[in-house]
CSV table of C-alpha atoms in Angstrom, one decimal:
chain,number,residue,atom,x,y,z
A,1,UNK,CA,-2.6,38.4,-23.6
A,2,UNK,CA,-0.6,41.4,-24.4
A,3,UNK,CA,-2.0,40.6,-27.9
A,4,UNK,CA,0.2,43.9,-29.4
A,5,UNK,CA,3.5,42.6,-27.6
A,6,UNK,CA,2.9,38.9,-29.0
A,7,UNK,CA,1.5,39.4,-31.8
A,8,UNK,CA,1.4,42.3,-33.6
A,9,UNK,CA,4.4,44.3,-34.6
A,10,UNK,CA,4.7,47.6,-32.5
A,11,UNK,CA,4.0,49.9,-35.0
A,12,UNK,CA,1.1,51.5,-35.9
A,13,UNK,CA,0.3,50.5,-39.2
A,14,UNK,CA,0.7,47.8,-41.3
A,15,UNK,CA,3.1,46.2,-38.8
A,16,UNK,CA,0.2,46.5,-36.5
A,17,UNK,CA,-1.7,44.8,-38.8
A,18,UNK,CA,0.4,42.2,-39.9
A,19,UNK,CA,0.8,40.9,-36.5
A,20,UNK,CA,-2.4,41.7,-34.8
A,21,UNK,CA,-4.3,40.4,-37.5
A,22,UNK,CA,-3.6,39.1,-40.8
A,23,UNK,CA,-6.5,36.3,-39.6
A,24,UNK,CA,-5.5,33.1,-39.7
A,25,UNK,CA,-6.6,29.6,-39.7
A,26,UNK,CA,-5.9,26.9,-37.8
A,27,UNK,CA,-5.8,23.3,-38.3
A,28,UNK,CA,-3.4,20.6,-37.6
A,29,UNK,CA,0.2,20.2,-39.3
A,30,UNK,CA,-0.6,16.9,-40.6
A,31,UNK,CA,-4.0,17.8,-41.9
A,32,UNK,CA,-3.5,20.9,-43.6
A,33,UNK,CA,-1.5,19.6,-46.7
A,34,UNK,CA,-4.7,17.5,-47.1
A,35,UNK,CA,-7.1,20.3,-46.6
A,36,UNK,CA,-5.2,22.5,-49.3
A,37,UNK,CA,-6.9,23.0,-52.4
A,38,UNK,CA,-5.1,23.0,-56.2
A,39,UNK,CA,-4.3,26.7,-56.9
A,40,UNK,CA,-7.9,28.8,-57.5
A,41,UNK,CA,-7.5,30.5,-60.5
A,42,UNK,CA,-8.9,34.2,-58.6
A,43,UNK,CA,-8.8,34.3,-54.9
A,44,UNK,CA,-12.1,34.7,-52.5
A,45,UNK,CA,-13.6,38.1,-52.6
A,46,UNK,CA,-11.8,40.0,-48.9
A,47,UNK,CA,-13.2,42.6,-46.6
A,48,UNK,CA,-12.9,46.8,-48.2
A,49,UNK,CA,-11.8,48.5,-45.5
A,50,UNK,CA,-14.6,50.6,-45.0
A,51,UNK,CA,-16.5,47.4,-43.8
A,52,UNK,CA,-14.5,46.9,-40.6
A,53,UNK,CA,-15.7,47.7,-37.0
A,54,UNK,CA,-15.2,52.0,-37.2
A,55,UNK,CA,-12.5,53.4,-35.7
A,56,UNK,CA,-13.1,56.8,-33.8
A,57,UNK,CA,-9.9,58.4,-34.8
A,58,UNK,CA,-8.6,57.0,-38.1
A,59,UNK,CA,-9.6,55.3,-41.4
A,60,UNK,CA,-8.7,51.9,-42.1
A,61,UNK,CA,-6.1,51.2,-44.8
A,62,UNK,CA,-5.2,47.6,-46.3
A,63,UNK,CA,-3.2,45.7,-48.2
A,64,UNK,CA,-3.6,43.9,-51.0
A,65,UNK,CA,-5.3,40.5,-51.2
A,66,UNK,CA,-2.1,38.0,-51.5
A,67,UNK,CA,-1.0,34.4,-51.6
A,68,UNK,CA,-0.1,32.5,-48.7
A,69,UNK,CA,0.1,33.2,-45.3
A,70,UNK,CA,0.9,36.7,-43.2
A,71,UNK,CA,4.4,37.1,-42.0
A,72,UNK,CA,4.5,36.7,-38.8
A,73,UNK,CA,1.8,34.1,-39.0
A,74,UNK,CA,-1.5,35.8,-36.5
A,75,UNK,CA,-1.6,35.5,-33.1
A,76,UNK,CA,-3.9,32.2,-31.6
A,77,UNK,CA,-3.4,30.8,-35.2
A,78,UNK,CA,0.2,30.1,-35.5
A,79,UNK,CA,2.7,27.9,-35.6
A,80,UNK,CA,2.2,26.5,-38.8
A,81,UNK,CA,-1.5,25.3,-38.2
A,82,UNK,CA,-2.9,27.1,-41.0
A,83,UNK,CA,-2.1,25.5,-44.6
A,84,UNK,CA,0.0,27.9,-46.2
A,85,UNK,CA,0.0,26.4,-49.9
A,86,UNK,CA,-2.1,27.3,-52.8
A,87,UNK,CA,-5.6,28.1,-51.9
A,88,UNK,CA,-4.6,30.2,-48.9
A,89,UNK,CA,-4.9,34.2,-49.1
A,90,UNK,CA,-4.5,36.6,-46.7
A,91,UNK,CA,-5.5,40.5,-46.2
A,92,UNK,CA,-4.1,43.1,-43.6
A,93,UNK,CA,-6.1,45.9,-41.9
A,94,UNK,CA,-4.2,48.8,-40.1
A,95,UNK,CA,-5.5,52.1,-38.5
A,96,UNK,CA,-3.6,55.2,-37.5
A,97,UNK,CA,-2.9,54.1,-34.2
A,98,UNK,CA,-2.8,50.7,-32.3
A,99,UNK,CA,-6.2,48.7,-34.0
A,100,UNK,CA,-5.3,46.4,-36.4
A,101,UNK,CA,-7.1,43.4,-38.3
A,102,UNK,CA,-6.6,40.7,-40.9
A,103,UNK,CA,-8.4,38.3,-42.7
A,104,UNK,CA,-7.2,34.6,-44.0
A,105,UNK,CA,-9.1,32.7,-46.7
A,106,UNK,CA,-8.5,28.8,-47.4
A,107,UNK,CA,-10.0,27.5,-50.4
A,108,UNK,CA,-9.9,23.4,-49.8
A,109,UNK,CA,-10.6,20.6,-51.8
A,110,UNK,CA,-14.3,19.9,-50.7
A,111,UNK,CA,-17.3,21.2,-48.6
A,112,UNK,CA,-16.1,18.1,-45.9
A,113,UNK,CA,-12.6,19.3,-45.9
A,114,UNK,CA,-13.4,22.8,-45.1
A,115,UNK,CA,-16.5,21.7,-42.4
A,116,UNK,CA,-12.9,20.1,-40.5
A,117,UNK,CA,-10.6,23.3,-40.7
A,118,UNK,CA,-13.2,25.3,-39.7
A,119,UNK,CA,-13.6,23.1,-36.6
A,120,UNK,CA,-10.4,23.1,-36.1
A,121,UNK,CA,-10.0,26.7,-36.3
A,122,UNK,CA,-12.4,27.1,-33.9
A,123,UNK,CA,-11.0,24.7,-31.6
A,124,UNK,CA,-7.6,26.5,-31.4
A,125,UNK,CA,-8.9,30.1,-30.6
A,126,UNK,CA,-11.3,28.7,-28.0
A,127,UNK,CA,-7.6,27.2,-26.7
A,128,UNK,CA,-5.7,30.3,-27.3
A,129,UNK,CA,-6.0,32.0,-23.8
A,130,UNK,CA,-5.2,28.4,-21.8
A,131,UNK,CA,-2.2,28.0,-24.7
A,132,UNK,CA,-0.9,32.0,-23.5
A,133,UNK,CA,-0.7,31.5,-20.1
A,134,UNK,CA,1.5,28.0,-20.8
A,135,UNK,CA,4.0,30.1,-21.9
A,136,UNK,CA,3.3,33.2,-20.2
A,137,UNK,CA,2.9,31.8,-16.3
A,138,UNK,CA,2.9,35.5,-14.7
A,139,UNK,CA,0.2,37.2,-16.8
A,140,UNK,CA,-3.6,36.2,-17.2
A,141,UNK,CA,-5.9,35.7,-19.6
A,142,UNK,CA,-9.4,34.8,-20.7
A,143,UNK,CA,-11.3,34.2,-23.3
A,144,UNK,CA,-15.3,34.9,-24.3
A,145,UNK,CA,-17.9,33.0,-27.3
A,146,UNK,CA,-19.8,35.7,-28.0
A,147,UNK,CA,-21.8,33.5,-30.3
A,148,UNK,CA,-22.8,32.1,-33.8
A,149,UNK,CA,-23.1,34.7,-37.3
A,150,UNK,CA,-26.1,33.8,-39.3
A,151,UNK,CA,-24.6,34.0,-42.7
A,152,UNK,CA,-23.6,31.3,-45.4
A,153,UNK,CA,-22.6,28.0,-44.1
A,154,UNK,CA,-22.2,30.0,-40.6
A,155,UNK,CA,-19.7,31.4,-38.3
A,156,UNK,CA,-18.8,32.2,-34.8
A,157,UNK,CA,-17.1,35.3,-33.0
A,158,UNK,CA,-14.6,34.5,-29.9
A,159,UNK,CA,-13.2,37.4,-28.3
A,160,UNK,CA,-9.0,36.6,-26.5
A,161,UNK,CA,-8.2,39.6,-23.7
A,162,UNK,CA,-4.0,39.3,-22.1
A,163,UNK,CA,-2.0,40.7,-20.0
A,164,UNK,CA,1.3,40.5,-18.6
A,165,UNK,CA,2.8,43.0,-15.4
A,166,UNK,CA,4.3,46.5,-16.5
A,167,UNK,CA,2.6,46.3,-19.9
A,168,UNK,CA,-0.7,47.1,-21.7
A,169,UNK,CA,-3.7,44.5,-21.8
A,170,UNK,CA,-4.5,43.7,-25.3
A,171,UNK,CA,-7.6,42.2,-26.7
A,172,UNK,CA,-8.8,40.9,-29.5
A,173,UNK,CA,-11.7,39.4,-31.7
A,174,UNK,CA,-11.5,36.0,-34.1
A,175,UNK,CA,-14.4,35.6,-36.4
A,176,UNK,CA,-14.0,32.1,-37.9
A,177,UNK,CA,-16.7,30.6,-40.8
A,178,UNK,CA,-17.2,28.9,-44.1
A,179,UNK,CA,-19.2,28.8,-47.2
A,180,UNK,CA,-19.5,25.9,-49.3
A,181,UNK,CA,-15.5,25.0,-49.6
A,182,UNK,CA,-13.8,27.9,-48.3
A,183,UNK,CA,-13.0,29.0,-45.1
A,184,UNK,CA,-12.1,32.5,-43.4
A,185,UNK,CA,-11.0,33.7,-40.5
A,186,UNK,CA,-11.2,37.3,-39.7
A,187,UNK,CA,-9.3,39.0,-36.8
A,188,UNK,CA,-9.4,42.5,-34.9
A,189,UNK,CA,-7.1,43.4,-32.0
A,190,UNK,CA,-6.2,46.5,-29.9
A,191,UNK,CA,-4.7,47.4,-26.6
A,192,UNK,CA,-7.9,47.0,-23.7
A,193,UNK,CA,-9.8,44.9,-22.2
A,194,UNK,CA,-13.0,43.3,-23.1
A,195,UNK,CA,-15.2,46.5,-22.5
A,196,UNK,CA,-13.5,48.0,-25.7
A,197,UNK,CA,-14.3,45.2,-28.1
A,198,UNK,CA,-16.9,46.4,-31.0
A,199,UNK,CA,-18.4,42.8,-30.7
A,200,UNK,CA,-21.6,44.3,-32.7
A,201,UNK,CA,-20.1,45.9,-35.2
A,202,UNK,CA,-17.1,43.1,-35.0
A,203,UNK,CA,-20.3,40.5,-35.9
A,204,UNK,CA,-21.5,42.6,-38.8
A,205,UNK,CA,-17.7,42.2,-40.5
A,206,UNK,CA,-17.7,38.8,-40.2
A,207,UNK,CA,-21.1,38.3,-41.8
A,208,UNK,CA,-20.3,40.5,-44.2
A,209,UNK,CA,-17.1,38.5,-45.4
A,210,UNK,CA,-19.0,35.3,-45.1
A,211,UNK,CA,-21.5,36.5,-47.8
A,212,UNK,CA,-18.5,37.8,-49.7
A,213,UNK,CA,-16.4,34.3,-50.4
């Protein structure tokens, strides 16, 4: 899934990021104005930089923590499946060169409410490669559970690899959980295959923003 070509924006920084991550959720159109929660007075604690996968060439930067929804909304999780209203917070990662990473935050209205989005969300990554190749009949793509985070209410890593003839194979890494009410959704993505995902150090994020919200 040529995750850079679909998703993120061709650049290197923040338009990397901003595409290729910015983390989303994903949950039906018609349940997500349910699932919103009334406006949190201060947002879910988000990732520091320093506590993404390391890059070998370049520091991470970010963004700061704000309202809503990434523009373009991340790749697997778009298409207005993540509710976008007040609750919802998103962070972008960006390196140097072509990694880039986001995370998306959904405070709902109960412990039930965000036990369904994060089903959901997990539903539609574990759908994302079959979804790509609807559209995208001459490339390939597959998709890997790497398995279950042991940290607040818990939380699962997938891992998404494309690619389409004449262009670079992207791949990427969704790290989807919840504690108590609020969900997140944490996203890492680079040109390669699925020998070049950090999936250790990719796990260790995503515990450590669980145990952050």
């Amino acid at each position: 899934m040529h995750i850079r070509s679909a998703r993120r924006r061709s650049a290197r920084r923040r338009t990397a990021l901003t595409a290729t991550a910015a983390v989303l959720a994903a949950t039906a159109v018609g349940t997500t104005a349910a699932v919103a929660a009334p406006a949190a007075s201060t947002p879910p604690r988000f990732l520091a930089p320093g506590e993404l996968p390391p890059h070998a060439s370049s520091p991470w930067y970010a963004s700061k923590v704000t309202p809503g929804l990434p523009d373009p909304e991340p790749f697997c999780l778009d298409g207005g499946v993540v509710p976008g209203g007040d609750g919802t917070y998103h962070r972008s990662y960006w390196t140097e060169y072509d990694t880039g990473a986001g995370q998306v935050s959904v405070v709902t209205s109960s412990d039930d409410s965000a036990r369904r989005l994060a089903a959901q969300l997990r539903e539609k990554v574990a759908r994302c490669a079959g979804d790509w190749l609807h559209d995208k009949p001459g490339g390939t793509a597959s998709w890997k559970d790497y398995g279950t985070v042991d940290a607040a209410n818990g939380g699962r890593v997938y891992g998404i690899h494309t690619s389409i003839p004449e262009s670079e194979p992207g791949i990427h890494l969704f790290g989807v959980g919840r504690s108590g009410r609020t969900v997140t959704v944490v996203q890492w993505g680079e040109m390669g295959t699925f020998e070049h995902a950090p999936v250790p150090a990719f796990k260790a994020t995503v515990r450590q923003a669980l145990n952050k919200l």
